[in-house]
Tab-separated table of C-alpha atoms in Angstrom:
chain	number	residue	atom	x	y	z
A	148	MET	CA	29.471	17.404	-26.093
A	149	ARG	CA	26.063	18.454	-27.843
A	150	MET	CA	24.401	14.604	-27.304
A	151	LEU	CA	25.260	14.840	-23.528
A	152	LYS	CA	23.451	18.320	-23.636
A	153	GLN	CA	21.081	16.919	-25.321
A	154	PHE	CA	20.482	14.130	-22.447
A	155	ILE	CA	20.911	16.163	-19.902
A	156	ARG	CA	17.796	18.208	-21.225
A	157	LYS	CA	16.040	14.799	-21.484
A	158	ILE	CA	16.517	13.789	-18.057
A	159	ARG	CA	15.316	17.508	-16.574
A	160	GLU	CA	12.450	17.018	-19.028
A	161	ILE	CA	11.818	13.688	-17.449
A	162	ASN	CA	11.960	14.852	-13.953
A	163	GLN	CA	9.533	17.697	-14.632
A	164	ARG	CA	7.147	15.628	-16.464
A	165	TYR	CA	7.096	12.745	-12.958
A	166	ALA	CA	7.797	15.781	-10.456
A	167	LYS	CA	4.433	14.930	-9.109
A	168	PRO	CA	3.250	11.094	-8.233
A	169	LYS	CA	-0.055	10.812	-9.304
A	170	ILE	CA	-1.024	7.970	-6.955
A	171	GLU	CA	-3.210	9.220	-4.539
A	172	MET	CA	-0.849	9.307	-1.090
A	173	SER	CA	-3.145	7.457	1.533
A	174	LYS	CA	-1.780	6.572	4.407
A	175	GLY	CA	-1.086	2.824	3.242
A	176	VAL	CA	0.673	4.109	0.432
A	177	SER	CA	2.701	6.677	2.541
A	178	PHE	CA	3.439	3.898	5.267
A	179	SER	CA	4.460	1.103	2.379
A	180	LEU	CA	6.982	3.892	0.482
A	181	ALA	CA	8.377	4.918	4.248
A	182	VAL	CA	9.222	0.765	4.926
A	183	LEU	CA	10.417	0.738	1.594
A	184	ARG	CA	13.116	3.549	2.142
A	185	VAL	CA	14.111	2.455	5.533
A	186	TYR	CA	14.414	-1.394	3.959
A	187	LEU	CA	16.848	-0.249	1.116
A	188	PHE	CA	18.845	2.336	3.126
A	189	VAL	CA	19.597	-0.648	5.574
A	190	LEU	CA	20.659	-2.789	2.506
A	191	VAL	CA	22.708	-0.736	0.978
A	192	LEU	CA	24.544	0.343	4.351
A	193	LEU	CA	25.246	-3.493	4.274
A	194	MET	CA	26.596	-3.508	0.880
A	195	ILE	CA	29.192	-0.544	1.775
A	196	TYR	CA	30.154	-2.743	4.701
A	197	LYS	CA	30.607	-5.779	2.977
A	198	PHE	CA	32.163	-3.479	-0.078
A	199	ILE	CA	34.466	-2.007	2.785
A	200	THR	CA	34.957	-5.463	4.855
A	201	VAL	CA	36.256	-7.106	1.598
A	202	LEU	CA	38.784	-4.065	0.587
B	61	MET	CA	-32.445	-28.677	-29.402
B	62	ASP	CA	-31.737	-32.261	-29.623
B	63	PHE	CA	-28.751	-33.962	-28.160
B	64	PHE	CA	-26.407	-33.607	-31.140
B	65	SER	CA	-26.900	-29.970	-31.441
B	66	ILE	CA	-26.145	-29.219	-27.639
B	67	LEU	CA	-23.187	-31.013	-28.260
B	68	TYR	CA	-22.350	-29.350	-31.652
B	69	TYR	CA	-22.977	-26.019	-29.978
B	70	ARG	CA	-20.678	-26.761	-27.034
B	71	PHE	CA	-18.133	-27.691	-29.183
B	72	LYS	CA	-18.447	-24.426	-31.360
B	73	LYS	CA	-18.217	-22.419	-28.175
B	74	VAL	CA	-15.201	-24.275	-26.873
B	75	TRP	CA	-13.422	-24.233	-30.007
B	76	LYS	CA	-14.050	-20.214	-30.122
B	77	SER	CA	-12.737	-20.107	-26.633
B	78	ILE	CA	-9.513	-22.314	-27.719
B	79	ARG	CA	-9.180	-19.949	-31.134
B	80	LEU	CA	-9.492	-17.021	-28.864
B	81	TYR	CA	-6.779	-18.245	-26.426
B	82	LEU	CA	-4.244	-18.900	-29.055
B	83	VAL	CA	-4.606	-15.480	-30.316
B	84	ILE	CA	-3.840	-14.021	-26.837
B	85	ALA	CA	-1.380	-16.663	-25.742
B	86	GLY	CA	2.399	-15.257	-25.326
B	87	PRO	CA	3.306	-12.841	-22.873
B	88	GLY	CA	2.620	-15.268	-20.013
B	89	LEU	CA	4.087	-18.521	-21.499
B	90	VAL	CA	7.162	-16.651	-23.131
B	91	VAL	CA	8.065	-14.864	-19.480
B	92	MET	CA	7.326	-18.232	-17.118
B	93	ILE	CA	9.199	-20.737	-19.397
B	94	ALA	CA	11.938	-17.910	-19.944
B	95	ASP	CA	11.980	-17.784	-15.988
B	96	ASN	CA	13.637	-21.341	-16.412
B	97	ASP	CA	16.796	-19.451	-17.546
B	98	ALA	CA	20.555	-20.704	-17.523
B	99	GLY	CA	20.467	-19.709	-13.538
B	100	GLY	CA	17.104	-21.592	-12.938
B	101	ILE	CA	18.423	-24.656	-14.458
B	102	THR	CA	21.201	-24.834	-12.660
B	103	THR	CA	19.237	-24.260	-9.227
B	104	TYR	CA	16.882	-26.873	-10.424
B	105	ALA	CA	19.526	-29.371	-11.413
B	106	ALA	CA	21.799	-28.993	-7.900
B	107	THR	CA	18.136	-29.371	-6.025
B	108	GLY	CA	17.746	-32.977	-7.780
B	109	ALA	CA	21.199	-33.773	-7.425
B	110	LYS	CA	21.686	-32.847	-3.764
B	111	TYR	CA	17.954	-33.610	-2.368
B	112	GLY	CA	16.611	-36.227	-5.111
B	113	TYR	CA	13.047	-36.124	-5.438
B	114	HIS	CA	12.157	-34.764	-2.053
B	115	LEU	CA	11.769	-30.910	-3.031
B	116	ILE	CA	9.412	-31.477	-5.771
B	117	TRP	CA	6.504	-30.724	-3.423
B	118	PHE	CA	8.021	-27.326	-2.804
B	119	LEU	CA	8.211	-26.460	-6.129
B	120	LEU	CA	4.828	-26.959	-6.645
B	121	LEU	CA	3.949	-24.399	-4.159
B	122	LEU	CA	5.632	-22.025	-6.489
B	123	ILE	CA	2.820	-22.481	-9.439
B	124	PRO	CA	0.487	-20.092	-7.440
B	125	VAL	CA	3.348	-17.919	-6.041
B	126	ALA	CA	4.580	-17.227	-9.550
B	127	TYR	CA	1.022	-16.852	-11.244
B	128	TYR	CA	-0.683	-14.596	-8.393
B	129	VAL	CA	2.443	-12.290	-8.850
B	130	GLN	CA	2.501	-12.337	-12.498
B	131	GLU	CA	-1.234	-12.013	-13.471
B	132	MET	CA	-1.323	-8.598	-11.751
B	133	THR	CA	1.154	-7.147	-14.732
B	134	VAL	CA	-1.389	-8.695	-16.784
B	135	ARG	CA	-4.287	-6.564	-15.632
B	136	LEU	CA	-1.943	-3.620	-15.128
B	137	GLY	CA	-0.741	-3.494	-18.783
B	138	ALA	CA	-4.058	-4.427	-20.343
B	139	VAL	CA	-5.745	-1.270	-18.088
B	140	THR	CA	-3.069	1.198	-18.262
B	141	LYS	CA	-1.680	0.545	-21.739
B	142	ARG	CA	1.729	1.359	-19.814
B	143	GLY	CA	4.935	-0.580	-19.231
B	144	HIS	CA	5.903	-1.098	-15.438
B	145	ALA	CA	8.602	1.534	-15.552
B	146	GLU	CA	6.574	3.899	-16.699
B	147	ALA	CA	3.743	3.019	-14.436
B	148	ILE	CA	6.721	3.700	-11.860
B	149	PHE	CA	7.446	6.639	-12.708
B	150	GLU	CA	3.677	8.418	-13.290
B	151	SER	CA	2.492	7.050	-10.249
B	152	PHE	CA	5.360	7.459	-7.635
B	153	GLY	CA	7.489	10.024	-9.182
B	154	ALA	CA	10.791	10.800	-10.652
B	155	PHE	CA	12.755	9.291	-7.556
B	156	TRP	CA	11.046	5.950	-7.356
B	157	GLY	CA	11.282	5.848	-10.971
B	158	TRP	CA	15.051	6.529	-11.660
B	159	PHE	CA	15.835	3.971	-8.804
B	160	SER	CA	13.640	1.121	-10.511
B	161	LEU	CA	14.885	2.083	-14.063
B	162	ILE	CA	18.840	1.954	-12.981
B	163	ASP	CA	18.371	-0.822	-10.659
B	164	LEU	CA	16.423	-3.058	-13.579
B	165	MET	CA	19.356	-2.011	-16.269
B	166	PHE	CA	21.924	-3.094	-13.560
B	167	VAL	CA	20.111	-6.280	-12.821
B	168	ASP	CA	19.231	-6.985	-16.465
B	169	TRP	CA	22.648	-6.659	-17.691
B	170	LEU	CA	24.157	-8.716	-14.836
B	171	THR	CA	21.522	-11.579	-15.304
B	172	LEU	CA	22.145	-11.388	-19.250
B	173	VAL	CA	25.982	-12.130	-18.348
B	174	THR	CA	25.052	-15.108	-16.679
B	175	GLU	CA	22.706	-16.383	-19.481
B	176	PHE	CA	25.583	-16.036	-21.456
B	177	VAL	CA	27.935	-17.978	-19.112
B	178	GLY	CA	25.270	-20.618	-19.718
B	179	MET	CA	24.989	-20.452	-23.339
B	180	THR	CA	28.869	-20.494	-23.928
B	181	ALA	CA	29.238	-23.611	-21.274
B	182	ALA	CA	26.322	-25.456	-22.674
B	183	LEU	CA	27.735	-25.403	-26.413
B	184	SER	CA	31.448	-25.979	-25.429
B	185	ILE	CA	30.456	-29.457	-24.127
B	186	PHE	CA	29.704	-29.926	-28.076
B	187	GLY	CA	33.461	-28.241	-28.741
B	188	VAL	CA	31.651	-24.925	-30.091
B	189	PRO	CA	34.395	-22.129	-28.757
B	190	ALA	CA	32.715	-19.403	-26.859
B	191	TRP	CA	33.380	-16.774	-28.923
B	192	LEU	CA	31.399	-18.455	-31.591
B	193	THR	CA	28.746	-18.989	-29.242
B	194	VAL	CA	28.448	-15.179	-28.391
B	195	ILE	CA	28.653	-14.121	-32.137
B	196	LEU	CA	25.891	-16.565	-33.329
B	197	VAL	CA	23.774	-15.788	-30.278
B	198	VAL	CA	24.058	-11.848	-30.704
B	199	LEU	CA	23.343	-12.313	-34.739
B	200	LEU	CA	20.601	-14.521	-34.100
B	201	MET	CA	18.693	-12.456	-31.430
B	202	SER	CA	19.568	-9.553	-33.476
B	203	MET	CA	17.483	-11.354	-36.871
B	204	ILE	CA	14.632	-12.216	-34.520
B	205	VAL	CA	13.848	-8.708	-32.919
B	206	LEU	CA	14.558	-6.923	-36.348
B	207	ASN	CA	12.071	-8.708	-38.112
B	208	GLY	CA	9.914	-5.828	-37.716
B	209	ARG	CA	6.886	-7.641	-36.010
B	210	TYR	CA	5.696	-8.180	-32.596
B	211	TRP	CA	3.784	-11.213	-33.739
B	212	THR	CA	6.694	-12.821	-35.249
B	213	TRP	CA	8.815	-12.296	-32.763
B	214	GLU	CA	6.607	-14.197	-30.148
B	215	LYS	CA	5.821	-16.934	-32.491
B	216	ILE	CA	9.811	-17.480	-32.696
B	217	ALA	CA	10.081	-16.913	-28.933
B	218	LEU	CA	7.281	-19.575	-28.289
B	219	GLY	CA	9.254	-22.156	-30.546
B	220	PHE	CA	12.271	-21.755	-28.317
B	221	CYS	CA	9.980	-22.023	-25.382
B	222	LEU	CA	8.712	-25.388	-26.972
B	223	LEU	CA	12.575	-26.595	-26.990
B	224	ASN	CA	12.754	-26.085	-23.304
B	225	LEU	CA	10.060	-28.852	-22.974
B	226	ILE	CA	13.322	-30.992	-23.738
B	227	TYR	CA	13.389	-32.209	-20.072
B	228	ILE	CA	10.393	-34.015	-20.078
B	229	PRO	CA	11.754	-36.838	-22.618
B	230	ALA	CA	14.964	-36.750	-20.776
B	231	ALA	CA	13.430	-37.588	-17.267
B	232	PHE	CA	11.446	-40.257	-19.145
B	233	MET	CA	14.679	-41.873	-20.551
B	234	VAL	CA	16.221	-42.070	-17.178
B	235	ASN	CA	13.832	-44.386	-16.010
B	236	PRO	CA	12.648	-42.893	-12.641
B	237	SER	CA	10.594	-44.994	-10.114
B	238	ILE	CA	7.385	-43.619	-10.184
B	239	SER	CA	6.280	-44.749	-7.064
B	240	SER	CA	9.799	-43.014	-5.279
B	241	ILE	CA	8.505	-39.899	-6.851
B	242	LEU	CA	4.956	-39.924	-5.632
B	243	GLY	CA	6.268	-41.193	-2.277
B	244	GLN	CA	9.158	-38.870	-1.999
B	245	GLY	CA	8.532	-36.080	-3.621
B	246	LEU	CA	4.502	-35.065	-3.361
B	247	ILE	CA	4.795	-35.590	0.911
B	248	PRO	CA	6.096	-32.142	2.235
B	249	ASN	CA	9.196	-32.708	4.204
B	250	LEU	CA	12.501	-31.613	4.796
B	251	PRO	CA	15.306	-33.710	3.820
B	252	GLY	CA	17.761	-34.137	6.425
B	253	GLY	CA	15.909	-31.686	8.583
B	254	PHE	CA	15.908	-27.825	8.348
B	255	ASN	CA	19.704	-26.687	7.818
B	256	ASN	CA	21.606	-23.444	6.403
B	257	GLU	CA	22.357	-25.614	3.159
B	258	LEU	CA	18.273	-26.377	2.692
B	259	PHE	CA	17.421	-23.036	3.305
B	260	PHE	CA	19.652	-21.633	0.675
B	261	LEU	CA	18.537	-23.952	-2.141
B	262	LEU	CA	14.763	-23.357	-1.046
B	263	MET	CA	15.665	-19.612	-1.345
B	264	ALA	CA	17.190	-20.208	-4.654
B	265	ASN	CA	14.274	-21.917	-6.170
B	266	ILE	CA	12.004	-18.993	-4.852
B	267	GLY	CA	14.685	-16.304	-6.434
B	268	THR	CA	14.389	-18.017	-9.629
B	269	THR	CA	10.602	-18.197	-9.943
B	270	ILE	CA	10.370	-14.893	-9.249
B	271	ALA	CA	12.510	-12.299	-11.006
B	272	PRO	CA	12.371	-8.323	-11.057
B	273	TRP	CA	12.737	-8.626	-15.102
B	274	MET	CA	9.981	-10.753	-15.262
B	275	LEU	CA	7.480	-7.904	-13.651
B	276	PHE	CA	8.772	-5.313	-16.140
B	277	PHE	CA	8.970	-7.754	-19.225
B	278	GLN	CA	5.512	-9.274	-19.320
B	279	GLN	CA	3.632	-5.825	-18.595
B	280	SER	CA	5.658	-4.209	-21.683
B	281	SER	CA	4.913	-7.355	-23.645
B	282	VAL	CA	1.187	-7.164	-22.641
B	283	VAL	CA	1.294	-3.419	-24.009
B	284	ASP	CA	3.274	-4.057	-26.720
B	285	LYS	CA	0.799	-7.207	-28.048
B	286	GLY	CA	-2.130	-4.617	-27.783
B	287	LEU	CA	-4.289	-6.643	-25.013
B	288	GLN	CA	-7.219	-4.841	-24.183
B	289	GLU	CA	-9.493	-5.354	-20.870
B	290	LYS	CA	-11.421	-7.924	-22.350
B	291	ASP	CA	-8.371	-9.892	-22.933
B	292	ILE	CA	-7.678	-9.969	-19.425
B	293	LYS	CA	-9.283	-13.259	-18.767
B	294	MET	CA	-7.352	-15.225	-21.466
B	295	GLY	CA	-4.104	-13.162	-20.581
B	296	LYS	CA	-4.392	-14.826	-16.967
B	297	LEU	CA	-5.330	-18.171	-18.236
B	298	ASP	CA	-1.827	-17.730	-20.508
B	299	THR	CA	-0.218	-16.767	-17.297
B	300	PHE	CA	-1.620	-19.518	-15.312
B	301	ILE	CA	-0.690	-22.368	-17.913
B	302	GLY	CA	2.749	-20.650	-18.561
B	303	SER	CA	3.140	-21.041	-14.449
B	304	ILE	CA	2.422	-24.775	-14.108
B	305	ILE	CA	4.666	-25.427	-17.288
B	306	THR	CA	7.515	-23.819	-15.676
B	307	VAL	CA	7.188	-25.494	-12.751
B	308	ALA	CA	6.808	-28.946	-14.494
B	309	VAL	CA	10.056	-28.130	-16.522
B	310	ALA	CA	11.559	-27.501	-13.135
B	311	ILE	CA	10.001	-30.850	-11.571
B	312	PHE	CA	11.309	-33.127	-14.618
B	313	ILE	CA	14.892	-31.556	-14.397
B	314	VAL	CA	14.792	-32.309	-10.800
B	315	ILE	CA	13.989	-35.986	-11.759
B	316	VAL	CA	16.817	-36.313	-14.119
B	317	THR	CA	19.425	-35.271	-11.669
B	318	GLY	CA	17.647	-36.851	-8.693
B	319	THR	CA	17.838	-40.059	-10.844
B	320	LEU	CA	21.168	-40.197	-12.391
B	321	LEU	CA	23.477	-37.396	-10.112
B	322	ASN	CA	22.005	-38.062	-6.682
B	323	GLY	CA	24.630	-37.087	-4.210
B	324	ALA	CA	26.917	-35.469	-6.515
B	325	PRO	CA	28.640	-31.923	-6.048
B	326	ILE	CA	26.697	-29.894	-8.641
B	327	ASP	CA	28.059	-25.937	-9.124
B	328	ASP	CA	26.040	-25.279	-12.442
B	329	ALA	CA	23.856	-26.978	-15.082
B	330	ALA	CA	27.037	-27.708	-17.362
B	331	THR	CA	28.931	-29.457	-14.994
B	332	ALA	CA	25.567	-31.358	-14.589
B	333	ALA	CA	25.178	-31.847	-18.479
B	334	ARG	CA	28.887	-33.205	-18.464
B	335	MET	CA	28.347	-35.847	-15.731
B	336	LEU	CA	25.087	-36.748	-17.287
B	337	MET	CA	27.327	-37.923	-20.590
B	338	LYS	CA	29.163	-40.109	-18.807
B	339	THR	CA	26.356	-41.656	-17.752
B	340	ASN	CA	24.210	-41.388	-21.230
B	341	HIS	CA	25.545	-39.666	-23.649
B	342	TYR	CA	21.790	-38.760	-25.063
B	343	ILE	CA	20.398	-37.397	-21.653
B	344	GLY	CA	23.859	-35.397	-21.140
B	345	ALA	CA	23.443	-33.817	-24.586
B	346	LEU	CA	19.420	-33.191	-23.848
B	347	MET	CA	20.605	-31.398	-20.907
B	348	ALA	CA	23.249	-29.384	-22.698
B	349	ILE	CA	20.672	-28.395	-25.373
B	350	GLY	CA	18.496	-27.296	-23.026
B	351	LEU	CA	20.714	-25.071	-20.731
B	352	PHE	CA	21.450	-23.263	-24.399
B	353	ASP	CA	17.700	-23.004	-24.958
B	354	ALA	CA	17.164	-21.582	-21.463
B	355	GLY	CA	19.775	-19.206	-21.466
B	356	LEU	CA	18.742	-17.912	-24.877
B	357	LEU	CA	15.344	-17.552	-24.034
B	358	GLY	CA	16.253	-15.633	-20.585
B	359	ALA	CA	18.487	-13.144	-22.875
B	360	ILE	CA	15.752	-12.870	-25.545
B	361	CYS	CA	13.235	-11.242	-22.900
B	362	ILE	CA	15.740	-9.817	-20.494
B	363	SER	CA	17.368	-7.633	-23.050
B	364	LEU	CA	13.898	-6.732	-24.255
B	365	ALA	CA	12.942	-5.900	-20.858
B	366	SER	CA	15.358	-3.263	-20.223
B	367	SER	CA	15.060	-1.817	-24.129
B	368	TRP	CA	11.250	-1.539	-23.568
B	369	ALA	CA	11.466	0.441	-20.111
B	370	PHE	CA	14.223	2.802	-21.526
B	371	GLY	CA	11.625	3.328	-24.539
B	372	GLU	CA	8.703	4.279	-22.126
B	373	ILE	CA	10.661	6.648	-19.970
B	374	PHE	CA	12.912	8.557	-22.931
B	375	GLY	CA	9.747	8.806	-25.116
B	376	TRP	CA	11.457	6.611	-27.698
B	377	ALA	CA	9.723	4.532	-29.950
B	378	HIS	CA	9.599	1.428	-28.513
B	379	SER	CA	7.731	-1.470	-29.931
B	380	LEU	CA	9.111	-4.586	-31.652
B	381	ASN	CA	6.135	-3.605	-34.523
B	382	THR	CA	8.633	-0.812	-35.556
B	383	LYS	CA	11.283	-0.701	-37.942
B	384	VAL	CA	14.907	0.456	-36.828
B	385	LYS	CA	14.381	3.580	-38.733
B	386	GLU	CA	11.281	4.406	-36.952
B	387	ALA	CA	12.718	3.164	-33.427
B	388	PRO	CA	16.415	3.596	-33.387
B	389	TRP	CA	16.824	3.736	-30.135
B	390	PHE	CA	15.119	1.237	-28.699
B	391	TYR	CA	17.401	-1.354	-31.272
B	392	ILE	CA	20.550	0.308	-30.344
B	393	SER	CA	19.863	0.023	-26.767
B	394	PHE	CA	18.761	-3.666	-27.308
B	395	PHE	CA	22.075	-4.338	-29.211
B	396	ILE	CA	24.184	-2.722	-26.598
B	397	THR	CA	22.864	-4.411	-23.847
B	398	LEU	CA	23.235	-7.772	-25.524
B	399	ALA	CA	26.566	-7.244	-26.972
B	400	THR	CA	28.320	-5.898	-23.822
B	401	ALA	CA	26.839	-8.257	-21.875
B	402	GLY	CA	27.943	-11.038	-24.448
B	403	VAL	CA	31.747	-9.936	-24.213
B	404	VAL	CA	31.997	-10.485	-20.266
B	405	PRO	CA	32.261	-14.150	-20.384
B	406	LEU	CA	35.187	-14.049	-23.211
B	407	ILE	CA	37.299	-12.145	-20.659
B	408	PRO	CA	40.071	-14.231	-19.613
B	409	GLY	CA	39.702	-14.155	-15.611
B	410	ALA	CA	36.502	-12.138	-15.487
B	411	PRO	CA	34.730	-12.211	-11.826
B	412	LEU	CA	31.364	-14.603	-13.171
B	413	VAL	CA	31.274	-15.928	-9.495
B	414	LEU	CA	31.186	-12.617	-8.260
B	415	ILE	CA	28.790	-11.185	-11.041
B	416	THR	CA	26.452	-14.281	-10.379
B	417	LEU	CA	26.648	-13.593	-6.472
B	418	PHE	CA	26.026	-9.875	-7.408
B	419	VAL	CA	23.206	-10.514	-9.575
B	420	GLN	CA	21.383	-12.180	-6.381
B	421	VAL	CA	22.114	-9.225	-4.288
B	422	VAL	CA	21.220	-6.372	-6.586
B	423	ALA	CA	17.747	-8.236	-7.645
B	424	VAL	CA	17.154	-7.935	-3.746
B	425	THR	CA	17.088	-4.276	-3.818
B	426	LEU	CA	14.824	-4.030	-7.056
B	427	LEU	CA	12.637	-6.958	-6.422
B	428	PRO	CA	11.031	-5.920	-3.300
B	429	ALA	CA	10.368	-2.384	-4.617
B	430	ALA	CA	8.787	-3.552	-7.612
B	431	LEU	CA	6.327	-5.853	-6.103
B	432	VAL	CA	5.395	-3.524	-3.377
B	433	PHE	CA	4.923	-0.823	-6.449
B	434	LEU	CA	2.710	-3.409	-8.334
B	435	ILE	CA	0.424	-4.044	-5.279
B	436	LEU	CA	-0.221	-0.379	-4.765
B	437	LEU	CA	-0.738	0.167	-8.270
B	438	LEU	CA	-3.377	-2.524	-8.568
B	439	ASN	CA	-4.914	-1.166	-5.501
B	440	ASP	CA	-5.457	2.412	-7.451
B	441	LYS	CA	-9.459	2.302	-8.113
B	442	LYS	CA	-8.759	5.821	-9.864
B	443	THR	CA	-7.133	3.841	-12.710
B	444	MET	CA	-7.722	0.430	-12.349
B	445	GLY	CA	-11.432	0.711	-11.821
B	446	GLU	CA	-13.044	-3.067	-11.577
B	447	TYR	CA	-9.681	-4.693	-12.480
B	448	ALA	CA	-8.441	-3.324	-9.304
B	449	ASN	CA	-7.257	-6.268	-6.558
B	450	THR	CA	-10.278	-7.308	-4.743
B	451	PRO	CA	-10.139	-8.027	-0.756
B	452	LEU	CA	-9.197	-11.290	-1.239
B	453	GLN	CA	-6.494	-10.907	-3.938
B	454	ASN	CA	-5.015	-8.408	-1.639
B	455	ILE	CA	-4.585	-10.843	1.125
B	456	VAL	CA	-3.156	-13.425	-1.292
B	457	SER	CA	-0.627	-11.245	-2.961
B	458	THR	CA	0.338	-9.669	-0.136
B	459	LEU	CA	1.340	-12.700	1.709
B	460	ILE	CA	2.974	-14.006	-1.158
B	461	VAL	CA	4.963	-10.613	-1.926
B	462	VAL	CA	5.586	-10.427	2.191
B	463	MET	CA	6.878	-13.783	1.755
B	464	ILE	CA	9.257	-13.305	-1.324
B	465	ILE	CA	10.701	-10.382	0.203
B	466	ILE	CA	11.643	-11.687	3.417
B	467	LEU	CA	13.119	-15.070	1.372
B	468	SER	CA	14.815	-12.840	-1.306
B	469	THR	CA	16.149	-10.510	1.326
B	470	LEU	CA	18.090	-13.528	3.424
B	471	TYR	CA	18.978	-14.966	0.342
B	472	GLY	CA	20.668	-11.651	-0.807
B	473	ILE	CA	22.178	-11.015	2.654
B	474	SER	CA	23.312	-14.901	2.629
B	475	ALA	CA	25.103	-14.046	-0.685
B	476	LEU	CA	26.914	-11.132	0.966
B	477	PHE	CA	27.416	-12.734	4.348
B	478	PRO	CA	27.970	-16.512	3.590
B	479	ASN	CA	28.567	-17.313	6.958
B	480	LEU	CA	25.520	-15.504	8.763
B	481	PHE	CA	23.252	-18.625	8.817
B	482	LYS	CA	25.664	-21.006	9.512
């Protein structure tokens, strides 16, 4: 239990440490990240579809 | 200065460069040769068996592809002194950081399982039971890593890299027709026209050339070795030589199977080794030894890639230069990843084919993200300074990355929906 609490505290600490992206959010960077999000979203949907149809 | 003085001066200069290269060489060679892992050997063996020498030209095209992607990790590691996982967390925030780290953990573990499958299959040819192979590999790898020095680890890894060249004498032993290799292999052609089977094999060859773990491994390795900005030139040379060797080994495997097993159905490299043994015992044995070595080399690098990444993010000591007492979590995570992956091939009825397919699919979720992050990081002039991508480097690397993303995505989707492209 103590280890789990320590682990959760560590995750929170990491989240706080990296809360703000340091890279300059230019239009190019924002566009690339947006495209990446859409790409991954579609890919996850495909995987879920496959998982459901296999079941 | 007379002629001999000039000659002596030039020799000294060249010798100094060679010595400097030998000091810096390692991360590029190891990552590139480890790229020919158990899965890679299977892909090349299948390529040769199916299409003979006809796709050698395509493999040659993979030299610049591998080099341009991996050399970016050398610059990034040497300038920022951070591994790829840490660089993603810091530059893009916790969301993309966790996504990359968790995805990397899954891909690495699944790939590690396939390495163990390859190693156990290879040694089973010599009558070694799977459980013994797993125990021996885990013990051997733990001993290599636990020596407490990056330098020693790297030299041992380079020794295994040398063993990966075993396919070169094997290719000479099959007495291939040089004129056929040059005539069929070096002129770009698509044997039998462009069809689904050829497309799948081309995608598999690209997929095995650039894997997500390679980006994370080489950058962390550059950092752990302590390469500085002044070492970037030699680090790039190291990567370039590595990319030539990895493709050369692939071509020699294609020559072996293309000569002796042309037209035979090859599902995995162990099957190829067994079939080769019927034709020529020694060549079959070399193929099996090479497969074991490839799996071992892949396992050494992949398990470290994960442990380095976790260490970077969780703030654990994470260097091969540290003892177990100084970096317990680094070594524990290494051992757990290794041991749990090693157990899977021993489970009766374990879904190994499903795992192999799943590796391809999960890798497709991580590879594009890691590559996009890589290019964005290399364009961050504030951090990279004079080592940021030039416009020409951006054009070349972006073209390569877009091509890899498209092909690896199609590869992943074809693994999910095998009938889609038929």
